[in-house]
Amino acid sequence: GRLGSIKGVETLLEALCQLKAENICPKLSIIGNGEDRQILEQMSRDLGLSEQVTFEGKKLGEDIVNALNQHKIMVVPSKWNEAFGIVALEGIACGLAVVASKGGGLIDAVGPCGVTFPNGNASALAKAIKSVWNQPEKIAKFQSHAPEHLKQHERDVIARRYLTVIENALAQ
C-alpha cells in the first residue's frame, strides 16, 4: 500500500497507543511505502510502539500473501471514503478478520468478515481491534463467511450485476 495521510496509519498508531495503556499489545506489520513513511516511523517511536510496530516496506505477489498469512487480523484505517477497498478482500482471502473504516466502499468489501469503525476515530478503532483481539471464536466466525462473501466479488458475478443494471436502465 501507499503510506499517505489519507490511509489513516496515524489513526492506527494512536489506537495502538490507547490499547497499550490497557496492556493490550498486538504486533503490527505495516506494509507499504510512501511520502509519510518516515513521519509514521517517528510517530511510532514517539508513542513508544517501536517494539510492536514493524515497517515492512512494499511487498508484491507471493511476498504479500506470505506476510498476510502470518497474521490473524488486517486493519484498513483509511481516513477517506475508499471507492471499494480491494485490500480488504485480499485480507479475507488470506484468512484474516478485517477491521476497517466504514466510509465509502470498505464496509461492503468487509461484509460479514470483520468489523468497521468511523473513519479517523482512533478510540473507535481501538475498541474494534479489542473486540477481535485474542478472540479466536469471533475470528473463526468471520472466516466462516469468507468463501460465500468472496464468491460475491468474483469477476463474472460483478459483470452480471453490471449487465443487469445496464439492462434495467435501457428498459426504462
XYZ file of C-alpha atoms in Angstrom:
172
model
C 0.000 0.000 0.000
C 0.856 3.636 -0.228
C 1.645 5.337 3.069
C -0.032 8.717 2.752
C -2.088 10.775 5.166
C -5.433 9.620 3.729
C -4.604 5.992 4.515
C -5.064 6.576 8.257
C -1.973 4.828 9.612
C -1.568 7.575 12.212
C -5.081 6.737 13.443
C -3.984 3.116 13.794
C -0.843 4.098 15.722
C -2.936 6.251 18.074
C -5.309 3.309 18.599
C -2.367 1.005 19.394
C -1.142 3.533 21.938
C -4.572 3.502 23.600
C -4.583 -0.299 23.638
C -1.063 -0.388 25.088
C -2.342 1.713 28.002
C -4.745 -1.199 28.680
C -1.892 -3.758 28.441
C -3.139 -4.959 25.048
C -0.065 -5.006 22.836
C -0.675 -6.558 19.416
C 2.187 -6.693 16.942
C 1.636 -4.611 13.819
C 3.252 -5.038 10.422
C 2.795 -2.020 8.183
C 3.131 -2.972 4.540
C 3.821 -0.232 2.028
C 5.916 2.814 1.261
C 5.104 6.411 0.586
C 5.637 10.028 1.402
C 4.613 9.587 5.057
C 6.725 6.555 5.970
C 9.427 8.476 7.862
C 6.806 10.547 9.693
C 4.940 7.381 10.690
C 8.138 5.651 11.817
C 8.929 8.674 14.008
C 5.378 8.728 15.356
C 5.693 5.040 16.239
C 8.895 5.765 18.176
C 7.393 8.834 19.867
C 4.376 6.806 21.037
C 6.619 4.068 22.445
C 5.420 1.491 19.929
C 8.770 0.528 18.376
C 8.704 -2.975 19.854
C 5.188 -3.586 18.490
C 5.375 -1.985 15.056
C 7.413 -3.141 12.063
C 7.534 -1.222 8.809
C 7.802 -3.922 6.130
C 8.054 -1.722 3.039
C 6.497 -2.580 -0.302
C 5.508 -6.187 -0.947
C 4.069 -7.776 -4.071
C 2.658 -11.113 -5.165
C 3.738 -14.105 -3.104
C 5.599 -11.870 -0.632
C 2.431 -10.041 0.362
C 0.491 -13.298 0.670
C 3.232 -14.731 2.912
C 3.233 -11.574 5.034
C -0.565 -11.592 5.416
C -0.586 -15.297 6.267
C 1.495 -14.529 9.358
C -1.373 -12.536 10.870
C -4.930 -13.063 12.093
C -6.306 -9.524 11.708
C -5.947 -6.911 8.961
C -6.626 -3.266 9.751
C -7.599 -0.872 6.950
C -7.837 2.524 8.701
C -8.499 4.788 5.696
C -9.456 8.348 6.588
C -11.186 8.969 3.290
C -14.101 7.115 1.754
C -12.439 4.355 -0.254
C -14.164 3.657 -3.549
C -14.204 -0.052 -2.715
C -11.228 -1.422 -0.805
C -9.938 -4.473 -2.637
C -7.265 -4.777 0.056
C -9.973 -5.962 2.453
C -10.899 -8.774 0.038
C -7.225 -9.709 -0.236
C -7.025 -9.978 3.547
C -10.212 -12.041 3.711
C -8.842 -14.353 1.007
C -5.753 -14.876 3.183
C -7.953 -15.910 6.124
C -7.837 -12.662 8.063
C -10.571 -10.967 10.033
C -10.742 -7.356 8.849
C -11.091 -4.203 10.921
C -11.752 -1.317 8.533
C -13.068 2.215 8.421
C -16.686 2.252 7.331
C -16.713 5.202 4.949
C -17.172 4.500 1.284
C -16.946 1.005 -0.139
C -14.882 -0.639 2.597
C -17.996 -1.577 4.545
C -19.194 -3.597 1.531
C -15.771 -5.132 0.950
C -15.584 -6.279 4.587
C -19.170 -7.534 4.722
C -19.646 -10.279 7.338
C -15.894 -10.938 7.559
C -14.943 -8.265 10.063
C -15.881 -5.092 11.896
C -15.881 -1.435 10.946
C -15.371 1.861 12.732
C -15.897 5.550 11.830
C -13.123 6.971 9.643
C -10.369 8.728 11.580
C -11.667 7.756 15.032
C -8.724 6.244 16.969
C -10.820 5.397 20.036
C -13.395 3.540 17.947
C -10.579 1.761 16.110
C -9.013 0.694 19.420
C -12.392 -0.643 20.530
C -12.852 -2.508 17.219
C -9.403 -4.102 17.458
C -10.064 -5.039 21.081
C -13.338 -6.709 20.026
C -11.429 -9.244 17.884
C -8.029 -9.329 19.590
C -7.439 -12.766 21.168
C -10.991 -13.808 20.189
C -10.352 -16.964 18.107
C -14.034 -17.913 18.041
C -15.000 -14.500 16.659
C -12.220 -14.640 14.064
C -13.340 -18.157 13.097
C -16.888 -16.868 12.627
C -15.650 -14.109 10.304
C -13.545 -16.668 8.412
C -16.548 -18.969 8.025
C -18.298 -16.251 5.994
C -15.299 -15.713 3.704
C -15.982 -18.266 0.916
C -19.509 -17.008 0.192
C -18.520 -13.354 0.601
C -15.555 -13.709 -1.753
C -17.709 -15.571 -4.287
C -19.976 -12.497 -4.489
C -16.965 -10.427 -5.600
C -15.696 -12.656 -8.398
C -15.381 -11.042 -11.823
C -18.208 -12.923 -13.505
C -20.623 -12.209 -10.636
C -19.784 -8.496 -10.697
C -20.026 -8.417 -14.521
C -23.503 -9.972 -14.365
C -24.582 -7.338 -11.828
C -23.367 -4.558 -14.111
C -25.211 -6.084 -17.066
C -28.405 -6.293 -15.025
C -28.133 -2.613 -14.058
C -27.457 -1.619 -17.669
C -30.309 -3.764 -18.985
C -32.716 -2.293 -16.424
C -31.625 1.227 -17.311
C -32.129 0.558 -21.035
C -35.537 -0.989 -20.389
C -36.709 2.218 -18.744
